[in-house]
Short mmCIF file of C-alpha atoms in Angstrom, two decimals:
data_model
loop_
_atom_site.label_atom_id
_atom_site.label_comp_id
_atom_site.label_asym_id
_atom_site.label_seq_id
_atom_site.Cartn_x
_atom_site.Cartn_y
_atom_site.Cartn_z
CA MET A 6 0.00 0.00 0.00
CA GLU A 7 2.81 2.40 0.96
CA LYS A 8 4.69 1.52 -2.22
CA GLU A 9 1.59 2.16 -4.34
CA LYS A 10 1.03 5.55 -2.70
CA LYS A 11 4.65 6.55 -3.36
CA TYR A 12 4.22 5.54 -7.02
CA GLN A 13 1.01 7.59 -7.28
CA LYS A 14 2.69 10.66 -5.76
CA GLU A 15 5.62 10.41 -8.18
CA ALA A 16 3.16 10.09 -11.05
CA LEU A 17 1.26 13.15 -9.82
CA ASP A 18 4.48 15.18 -9.71
CA HIS A 19 5.27 14.15 -13.28
CA PHE A 20 1.84 15.08 -14.62
CA ARG A 21 1.69 18.38 -12.73
CA LEU A 22 4.89 19.47 -14.50
CA SER A 23 3.57 18.17 -17.84
CA ILE A 24 0.37 20.19 -17.47
CA ILE A 25 2.30 23.34 -16.48
CA ASP A 26 4.77 22.98 -19.37
CA ALA A 27 1.95 22.29 -21.84
CA LYS A 28 0.07 25.37 -20.60
CA LEU A 29 3.12 27.65 -20.91
CA SER A 30 3.83 26.47 -24.46
CA TYR A 31 0.18 27.00 -25.35
CA VAL A 32 0.17 30.49 -23.79
CA LEU A 33 3.28 31.39 -25.81
CA LEU A 34 1.61 30.23 -29.02
CA LYS A 35 -1.69 31.95 -28.24
CA SER A 36 -0.05 35.21 -27.15
CA LEU A 37 2.03 35.53 -30.31
CA TYR A 38 -0.90 34.59 -32.55
CA GLN A 39 -3.29 37.04 -30.91
CA SER A 40 -0.70 39.82 -30.88
CA ARG A 41 -1.02 39.78 -34.67
CA ALA A 42 -4.81 40.08 -34.56
CA GLU A 43 -5.73 43.76 -34.94
CA ASN A 44 -9.32 43.09 -33.84
CA ILE A 45 -7.98 41.84 -30.47
CA VAL A 46 -5.11 44.21 -29.62
CA GLY A 47 -6.13 47.31 -31.60
CA LYS A 48 -4.26 48.99 -34.45
CA GLN A 49 -1.66 50.84 -32.36
CA LEU A 50 -0.36 47.71 -30.60
CA PHE A 51 -0.87 45.52 -33.68
CA ASP A 52 1.52 47.74 -35.65
CA LYS A 53 4.19 47.34 -32.96
CA TYR A 54 3.71 43.60 -32.38
CA PHE A 55 3.60 42.84 -36.09
CA TRP A 56 6.58 45.05 -36.91
CA VAL A 57 8.91 43.53 -34.30
CA GLN A 58 7.95 39.95 -35.22
CA LYS A 59 8.43 40.73 -38.91
CA GLN A 60 12.00 41.91 -38.20
CA HIS A 61 12.79 38.45 -36.81
CA GLY A 62 10.39 36.37 -38.89
CA GLY A 63 12.38 33.13 -39.02
CA PHE A 64 13.01 33.25 -35.28
CA PHE A 65 9.35 33.74 -34.35
CA ASN A 66 8.17 31.11 -36.85
CA LYS A 67 10.49 28.60 -35.19
CA ILE A 68 9.36 29.60 -31.71
CA GLU A 69 5.71 29.10 -32.64
CA HIS A 70 6.43 25.73 -34.25
CA CYS A 71 8.34 24.55 -31.15
CA ALA A 72 5.55 25.81 -28.89
CA VAL A 73 2.97 23.78 -30.85
CA VAL A 74 5.10 20.61 -30.72
CA ASP A 75 5.83 20.96 -26.99
CA PHE A 76 2.18 21.71 -26.19
CA ILE A 77 0.93 18.69 -28.15
CA ILE A 78 3.45 16.21 -26.73
CA ARG A 79 3.05 17.31 -23.11
CA ILE A 80 -0.73 17.64 -23.07
CA LEU A 81 -0.98 14.02 -24.24
CA HIS A 82 1.46 12.63 -21.64
CA GLY A 83 -1.42 11.58 -19.43
CA PHE A 84 -3.47 9.96 -22.19
CA ASP A 85 -1.07 7.75 -24.15
CA ASN A 86 -2.32 4.31 -25.21
CA ASP A 87 1.15 2.75 -25.17
CA LYS A 88 1.29 0.07 -22.45
CA GLN A 89 4.83 1.15 -21.56
CA ALA A 90 3.72 4.74 -20.91
CA LEU A 91 2.77 6.14 -17.53
CA THR A 92 -0.68 7.77 -17.78
CA LEU A 93 -3.25 9.36 -15.51
CA LYS A 94 -5.10 6.07 -15.73
CA ASP A 95 -2.34 4.47 -13.62
CA ILE A 96 -3.20 6.82 -10.76
CA ASP A 97 -6.97 6.23 -10.62
CA GLU A 98 -8.53 4.16 -13.40
CA LYS A 99 -12.14 4.82 -12.39
CA ALA A 100 -11.70 8.60 -12.24
CA TYR A 101 -9.71 8.51 -15.48
CA ASP A 102 -12.46 6.65 -17.33
CA LYS A 103 -15.04 9.13 -16.04
CA PHE A 104 -12.94 12.05 -17.29
CA ILE A 105 -12.08 10.52 -20.65
CA ASN A 106 -15.63 9.44 -21.38
CA LYS A 107 -17.00 12.98 -21.19
CA GLU A 108 -17.78 13.84 -24.80
CA GLU A 109 -15.94 17.19 -24.88
CA ASN A 110 -12.78 15.70 -23.34
CA GLU A 111 -12.81 12.63 -25.57
CA GLU A 112 -13.35 14.72 -28.70
CA PHE A 113 -10.53 17.11 -27.77
CA ILE A 114 -8.00 14.36 -26.96
CA ASN A 115 -8.80 12.48 -30.17
CA LYS A 116 -8.33 15.62 -32.26
CA ILE A 117 -5.00 16.41 -30.59
CA LYS A 118 -3.82 12.82 -31.11
CA ILE A 119 -4.67 13.04 -34.82
CA PHE A 120 -2.69 16.27 -35.07
CA ARG A 121 0.28 14.64 -33.33
CA ASP A 122 0.16 11.45 -35.38
CA LYS A 123 -0.50 13.04 -38.77
CA LYS A 124 1.58 16.21 -38.56
CA ILE A 125 4.20 15.93 -35.80
CA ALA A 126 5.16 12.25 -35.53
CA HIS A 127 5.05 11.99 -39.33
CA PHE A 128 3.42 13.76 -42.27
CA ASP A 129 0.62 11.64 -43.67
CA LYS A 130 1.06 11.40 -47.44
CA LYS A 131 -2.63 10.75 -48.09
CA GLN A 132 -3.77 13.55 -45.79
CA PRO A 133 -7.26 12.08 -45.41
CA ILE A 134 -8.32 14.51 -42.67
CA GLU A 135 -7.86 18.14 -41.84
CA LYS A 136 -5.03 18.55 -39.36
CA LYS A 137 -5.72 21.67 -37.32
CA LEU A 138 -5.51 22.49 -33.65
CA PRO A 139 -8.87 22.99 -31.91
CA PRO A 140 -9.96 26.63 -31.42
CA PHE A 141 -8.38 28.48 -28.50
CA LYS A 142 -11.69 28.48 -26.63
CA LYS A 143 -11.80 24.67 -26.66
CA ILE A 144 -8.16 24.42 -25.58
CA ASP A 145 -8.82 26.84 -22.71
CA ASN A 146 -11.81 24.76 -21.67
CA PHE A 147 -9.83 21.52 -21.79
CA PHE A 148 -7.09 22.97 -19.61
CA MET A 149 -9.71 23.99 -17.06
CA ASN A 150 -11.18 20.44 -17.09
CA LEU A 151 -7.72 18.85 -16.90
CA GLU A 152 -6.56 21.05 -14.02
CA ASN A 153 -9.75 20.29 -12.09
CA PHE A 154 -9.28 16.58 -12.76
CA TYR A 155 -5.66 16.71 -11.60
CA ASN A 156 -6.68 18.45 -8.38
CA GLU A 157 -9.39 15.84 -7.84
CA LEU A 158 -6.71 13.12 -8.03
CA SER A 159 -4.15 14.96 -5.89
CA GLY A 160 -6.86 15.77 -3.35
CA LYS A 161 -7.63 12.06 -2.94
CA ILE A 162 -4.03 10.88 -2.81
CA GLU A 163 -2.12 13.59 -0.94
CA ASP A 164 -4.77 16.08 0.14
CA SER A 165 -3.22 18.86 -1.97
CA LYS A 166 -4.22 21.31 -4.66
CA THR A 167 -2.26 23.07 -7.43
CA LEU A 168 -3.30 26.58 -8.50
CA PHE A 169 -1.82 26.39 -12.05
CA GLY A 170 -1.38 30.17 -12.31
CA GLN A 171 2.14 30.17 -13.76
CA ASP A 172 0.88 31.43 -17.14
CA LYS A 173 0.06 34.88 -15.73
CA ASP A 174 3.70 35.74 -15.00
CA PHE A 175 4.73 34.09 -18.26
CA LYS A 176 2.50 36.46 -20.25
CA TYR A 177 4.31 39.44 -18.72
CA GLU A 178 7.64 37.87 -19.70
CA ILE A 179 6.47 37.45 -23.30
CA GLU A 180 5.30 41.07 -23.33
CA LYS A 181 8.63 42.26 -21.94
CA VAL A 182 10.60 40.34 -24.56
CA LEU A 183 8.54 41.88 -27.37
CA GLN A 184 8.90 45.37 -25.90
CA ASN A 185 12.66 44.99 -25.47
CA LEU A 186 13.05 43.68 -29.01
CA TYR A 187 10.97 46.59 -30.32
CA VAL A 188 13.08 49.21 -28.50
CA GLY A 189 16.34 47.46 -29.36
CA GLU A 190 15.52 47.12 -33.06
CA LYS A 191 14.29 50.71 -33.34
CA ASN A 192 17.50 51.93 -31.69
CA ARG A 193 19.64 49.73 -33.93
CA LEU A 194 18.02 51.16 -37.06
CA LEU A 195 18.25 54.68 -35.67
CA ASN A 196 21.97 54.20 -34.97
CA ILE A 197 22.52 52.98 -38.54
CA GLU A 198 20.65 55.97 -39.92
CA LEU A 199 22.59 58.31 -37.63
CA GLU A 200 25.94 56.75 -38.58
CA TYR A 201 25.56 56.87 -42.35
CA ASN A 202 23.20 59.80 -42.91
CA TRP A 203 24.64 62.16 -40.32
CA LYS A 204 27.99 61.23 -38.79
CA LYS A 205 29.57 60.15 -42.08
CA ASN A 206 27.78 62.72 -44.18
CA PRO A 207 30.51 65.05 -45.55
CA ASN A 208 28.03 67.93 -45.46
CA ASN A 209 27.55 67.88 -41.71
CA ILE A 210 28.71 71.06 -39.98
CA SER A 211 31.77 69.48 -38.41
CA GLN A 212 33.16 68.22 -41.75
CA ASN A 213 31.91 70.75 -44.28
CA HIS A 214 34.88 73.11 -44.72
CA ASN A 215 32.76 75.59 -46.64
CA LEU A 216 30.88 76.46 -43.46
#
């Protein structure tokens, strides 16, 4: 009994970190995507967000791709069908079945698994189905269900609860990075313009001998 409880606690620790990591990757993806939606952030901020990401297009494309991959892999850690894989089912099979059999949860997990199998694990040459992530609203809803389910399990096993609020601070960090890149890139371009159009301009007042 003691050995089983230790195993359950270790499994809970693993899945808590998986949920947090999945949420942070999702928040990164969602934040960058919505920062380029003028109807969400307004024209003034859209111009700034879009401009700074355009200056480093390859970098931000890679970041978004990695965020999608990490989100997909980690969100499915608890729901893998491989017999060798540790899943949430190993912690409490009855509670797991109840969670997984809710239509909205089952539909979401199946769609994410299709995305993983057909676009991340390999690229299906026949492409028989559309491979898109669910809408943000459905992802948000699934995270809420998953976090509640996790706390139900941890409440039973170790009488604890996780708040899962790490994404709030992470959003501020994303904002700060974008702001710093914006200021840095504007200053870099200004310095270039100053160097070649002013400092090295032979007509400036310090070099023009006709003045």
